[in-house]
Coordinates of C-alpha atoms in Angstrom, one line a residue:
M28 CA 131.8 44.2 198.1
L29 CA 131.2 46.6 195.3
V30 CA 134.0 47.9 193.1
T31 CA 133.4 50.4 190.2
I32 CA 135.5 50.4 187.1
Q33 CA 134.9 53.7 185.4
Q34 CA 136.4 54.8 182.1
T35 CA 137.4 58.4 182.6
K36 CA 138.8 59.2 179.2
S37 CA 138.1 58.0 175.7
N38 CA 139.6 60.7 173.5
T39 CA 143.3 60.1 172.6
E40 CA 143.6 57.8 175.6
N41 CA 141.6 55.0 177.1
L42 CA 141.9 55.5 180.9
F43 CA 140.1 53.8 183.7
E44 CA 139.8 54.3 187.5
V45 CA 138.9 51.5 189.9
T46 CA 137.2 52.7 193.1
S47 CA 135.4 51.4 196.1
N48 CA 133.5 53.4 198.7
G49 CA 134.9 56.6 197.1
Q50 CA 138.5 55.4 197.4
L51 CA 140.8 55.1 194.4
L52 CA 142.2 51.6 194.3
F53 CA 143.8 51.3 190.9
Q54 CA 144.2 53.0 187.5
A55 CA 144.4 51.4 184.1
K56 CA 145.1 52.2 180.5
A57 CA 144.3 50.5 177.3
P58 CA 145.6 51.2 173.7
W59 CA 143.6 53.9 172.0
M60 CA 145.0 54.4 168.4
K61 CA 143.1 52.1 166.0
I62 CA 145.4 50.2 163.8
S63 CA 145.1 47.0 161.8
L64 CA 148.1 44.7 161.3
P65 CA 148.5 41.2 160.0
F66 CA 147.9 38.4 162.5
N67 CA 146.4 40.9 165.0
A68 CA 149.8 42.2 165.8
E69 CA 148.2 45.4 167.0
D70 CA 147.4 43.5 170.2
L71 CA 151.1 43.4 171.0
R72 CA 150.4 46.8 172.6
E73 CA 150.1 46.6 176.4
L74 CA 147.2 47.1 178.8
T75 CA 148.6 48.5 182.0
F76 CA 147.2 48.4 185.6
S77 CA 148.8 50.6 188.3
N78 CA 148.2 51.6 191.9
P79 CA 147.1 55.2 192.9
A80 CA 150.7 56.3 192.9
G81 CA 151.1 55.3 189.3
E82 CA 153.3 52.3 190.1
I83 CA 152.7 49.4 187.6
V84 CA 151.0 46.4 189.2
Y85 CA 150.2 44.4 186.0
T86 CA 150.7 44.7 182.3
T87 CA 149.7 42.3 179.5
R88 CA 151.8 40.4 177.0
Y89 CA 150.0 39.3 173.9
R90 CA 150.8 35.6 173.2
F91 CA 151.6 36.2 169.5
I92 CA 152.8 32.7 168.6
D93 CA 150.2 30.9 170.7
N94 CA 147.4 33.0 169.2
L95 CA 148.7 32.7 165.7
V96 CA 148.8 28.9 165.9
E97 CA 145.5 28.6 167.8
E98 CA 143.5 30.9 165.6
L99 CA 145.0 29.8 162.3
I100 CA 142.2 27.4 161.5
P101 CA 138.7 29.1 161.6
F102 CA 136.1 27.2 163.6
K103 CA 138.6 24.7 164.8
Y104 CA 136.5 24.3 167.9
L105 CA 133.9 22.5 165.9
L106 CA 136.4 19.6 165.5
T107 CA 138.5 19.9 168.6
K108 CA 135.6 21.0 171.0
G109 CA 137.9 23.7 172.3
Q110 CA 139.7 26.8 170.8
R111 CA 141.3 29.7 172.6
F112 CA 141.1 33.3 171.4
G113 CA 142.7 36.6 172.5
Q114 CA 145.3 35.1 174.8
F115 CA 146.9 37.8 177.0
E116 CA 149.5 36.9 179.6
I117 CA 149.3 38.8 182.9
I118 CA 152.7 40.1 183.9
G119 CA 153.2 41.1 187.5
R120 CA 156.2 42.4 189.4
N121 CA 157.6 38.8 189.6
G122 CA 156.9 37.8 186.1
S123 CA 154.0 35.8 184.6
E124 CA 151.1 35.5 187.0
G125 CA 148.4 34.1 184.7
S126 CA 146.4 34.9 181.6
F127 CA 143.1 36.1 180.1
Y128 CA 141.5 34.5 177.1
V129 CA 138.2 33.4 175.5
M130 CA 137.5 29.7 175.3
Q131 CA 135.1 28.6 172.5
N132 CA 133.8 25.0 173.1
G133 CA 131.0 25.1 170.6
L134 CA 129.0 27.3 168.3
F135 CA 126.9 28.7 171.2
D136 CA 129.3 27.8 174.0
S137 CA 132.0 30.4 174.9
K138 CA 133.4 31.8 178.1
F139 CA 136.1 34.1 179.4
C140 CA 138.9 32.4 181.3
I141 CA 140.9 34.1 184.1
E142 CA 143.9 32.2 185.2
C143 CA 145.9 33.6 188.1
M144 CA 148.4 32.2 190.5
G145 CA 147.4 28.6 189.8
N146 CA 143.6 29.3 190.0
A147 CA 141.2 29.4 187.2
Y148 CA 137.9 31.4 187.1
L149 CA 135.3 31.4 184.3
G150 CA 133.3 34.4 183.2
Y151 CA 130.0 34.0 181.3
S152 CA 128.9 37.0 179.3
L153 CA 125.2 37.7 178.7
D154 CA 123.2 40.6 177.2
R155 CA 119.9 41.0 178.9
G156 CA 117.9 44.0 177.8
R157 CA 119.6 47.3 178.8
N158 CA 122.6 45.7 180.6
N159 CA 125.5 43.2 180.0
Y160 CA 126.4 40.8 182.7
V161 CA 129.5 38.7 183.3
S162 CA 128.9 36.0 185.9
I163 CA 132.3 34.9 187.4
Y164 CA 132.6 31.3 188.7
D165 CA 135.1 29.4 190.7
D166 CA 134.4 25.8 189.6
E167 CA 130.6 25.6 190.1
K168 CA 130.3 28.4 192.6
Q169 CA 129.5 32.0 191.5
I170 CA 131.9 34.4 193.3
A171 CA 131.3 37.7 191.4
Q172 CA 129.2 39.5 188.9
I173 CA 130.1 42.4 186.6
T174 CA 127.3 44.6 185.5
K175 CA 127.7 47.0 182.5
P176 CA 124.9 49.3 181.4
L177 CA 124.4 49.5 177.6
T178 CA 123.7 53.2 177.8
V179 CA 127.1 54.9 177.2
T180 CA 127.9 58.6 177.0
D181 CA 131.0 59.8 175.1
N182 CA 132.3 56.2 174.9
L183 CA 132.9 56.2 178.7
D184 CA 132.0 52.7 179.8
V185 CA 131.3 51.8 183.4
Y186 CA 131.3 48.4 185.2
F187 CA 130.0 47.5 188.6
L188 CA 131.8 44.5 190.1
H189 CA 130.1 42.7 193.0
I190 CA 132.5 40.2 194.6
K191 CA 132.2 37.9 197.7
D192 CA 134.3 39.1 200.6
E193 CA 136.3 35.8 200.8
Y194 CA 137.6 36.5 197.2
A195 CA 138.7 40.1 197.9
S196 CA 142.3 39.1 197.2
I197 CA 141.5 38.7 193.5
I198 CA 139.9 42.2 193.2
P199 CA 143.0 43.5 191.4
V200 CA 143.0 40.7 188.8
L201 CA 139.2 40.9 188.2
S202 CA 139.4 44.6 187.9
F203 CA 142.2 44.2 185.3
F204 CA 140.2 41.5 183.6
T205 CA 137.3 44.0 183.3
V206 CA 139.6 46.4 181.4
Y207 CA 140.7 43.5 179.2
Y208 CA 137.0 42.6 178.7
D209 CA 136.2 46.2 177.7
Y210 CA 139.2 46.2 175.3
R211 CA 138.0 43.0 173.7
K212 CA 134.3 43.6 173.6
Y213 CA 133.5 47.3 173.8
N214 CA 136.6 48.9 172.4
H215 CA 136.1 52.3 170.6
S216 CA 139.7 52.9 169.9
G217 CA 140.5 55.7 167.4
E218 CA 137.1 57.4 167.9
L219 CA 136.9 61.1 169.0
T220 CA 133.6 61.9 170.6
K221 CA 131.9 64.7 172.3
N222 CA 128.2 65.0 173.4
T223 CA 127.4 61.5 172.1
V224 CA 125.2 58.8 173.6
Q225 CA 124.5 55.2 172.7
I226 CA 121.4 53.6 174.1
S227 CA 121.1 49.8 173.4
N228 CA 118.8 46.9 174.1
S229 CA 120.4 43.6 173.4
Y230 CA 119.8 39.9 174.1
T231 CA 122.2 37.1 173.6
Y232 CA 121.4 33.4 173.6
G233 CA 123.8 30.5 174.3
K234 CA 124.5 27.3 176.1
N235 CA 125.6 29.1 179.2
N236 CA 122.7 31.6 179.7
D237 CA 121.7 29.8 182.9
K238 CA 125.0 30.8 184.5
Y239 CA 123.4 34.2 185.0
N240 CA 121.3 34.4 188.2
P241 CA 119.3 37.7 188.3
N242 CA 118.8 37.2 192.1
W243 CA 122.5 36.6 192.9
I244 CA 123.3 40.1 194.2
A245 CA 120.2 40.2 196.4
K246 CA 121.0 36.7 197.7
E247 CA 124.7 37.4 198.5
F248 CA 124.6 41.1 199.5
G249 CA 121.0 41.8 200.5
Q250 CA 118.1 43.4 198.7
Q251 CA 119.5 46.9 199.5
A252 CA 122.6 46.2 197.4
A253 CA 120.5 45.1 194.5
D254 CA 118.3 48.2 194.8
E255 CA 121.3 50.5 195.0
L256 CA 122.7 48.9 191.8
E257 CA 119.4 49.4 190.0
Q258 CA 119.4 53.0 191.1
K259 CA 122.8 53.5 189.6
L260 CA 121.8 51.8 186.4
R261 CA 118.5 53.9 186.2
K262 CA 120.5 57.1 186.8
I263 CA 122.8 56.2 183.9
R264 CA 119.9 55.5 181.6
E265 CA 118.1 58.8 182.6
Q266 CA 121.3 60.8 182.0
G267 CA 121.7 59.1 178.6
S268 CA 118.1 59.8 177.6
S269 CA 118.5 63.4 178.7
Q270 CA 121.7 63.7 176.6
A271 CA 120.0 62.1 173.6
K272 CA 117.1 64.6 173.8
K273 CA 119.6 67.5 173.9
I274 CA 121.4 66.1 170.8
V275 CA 118.1 65.7 168.9
K276 CA 117.2 69.3 169.8
L277 CA 120.6 70.5 168.6
V278 CA 120.3 68.6 165.4
G279 CA 116.8 69.8 164.8
L280 CA 117.9 73.4 165.5
A281 CA 120.8 73.0 163.0
Y282 CA 118.4 71.7 160.3
L283 CA 116.1 74.7 161.0
V284 CA 119.0 77.1 160.6
L285 CA 120.0 75.5 157.3
I286 CA 116.4 75.7 156.1
L287 CA 116.1 79.4 157.0
L288 CA 119.5 80.1 155.3
A289 CA 118.2 78.3 152.2
I290 CA 115.0 80.4 152.2
V291 CA 117.0 83.6 152.7
L292 CA 119.4 82.6 149.9
F293 CA 116.5 81.8 147.6
V294 CA 114.8 85.1 148.3
V295 CA 118.1 87.0 147.7
L296 CA 118.8 85.2 144.4
K297 CA 115.2 85.7 143.2
S298 CA 115.4 89.4 143.9
I299 CA 118.8 89.7 142.1
L300 CA 117.7 87.7 139.1
G301 CA 114.4 89.6 138.9

């Protein structure tokens, strides 16, 4: 199953829509205003996740004390072999339903943890060229993959979540995790943008690189699904390149106008001063 998590607004608000087969499944919102407070207290602000009618399904609660204690000693994981970062509790209609956090087990060994209703899933993040991938595992079995193109226009990120049908019940949690992931890793809060584009190529190396299987989507969903994803990614790259060319032309035109104005001003001043 393919689920798309698309950021729809990045100026003054960070808004997301979760869709599948053209149908709106959920909406989400992350904090936008960029502030910096002692002990990361700005993270006390909530991420929210709602159904199409706007009714809240999940919110987050930043575990302030737990994070303060856990993150107090830098590089503690080098001694304890385990340190949690960015612990956010998942609050549902019936109270606490789990949490999101990053587990650091070594200098090159980190993973995202998704705990929900007594189950634990691990997400391994990897940059590979023009895309970022998060491979989601249930124990030793891969159950989902999140694909994010590193070409971004106007800070509007998009994520493609492929998930095995037997895990469809956790689509809401994984979609909400994707918003958390965006907030933690690709947050552009406080930025006002228009007609901008970021085109990146990146590679990350770590102990868990082998958790990414480039053939997983084709294996689980068929080659057509893999080809369709590549078409979506290619279209995003082409749109980004087109936008970048327009920006370069506009900047070049602006410089040309400035040069012409400078020449005209020089001629006028020269004629006045004789």
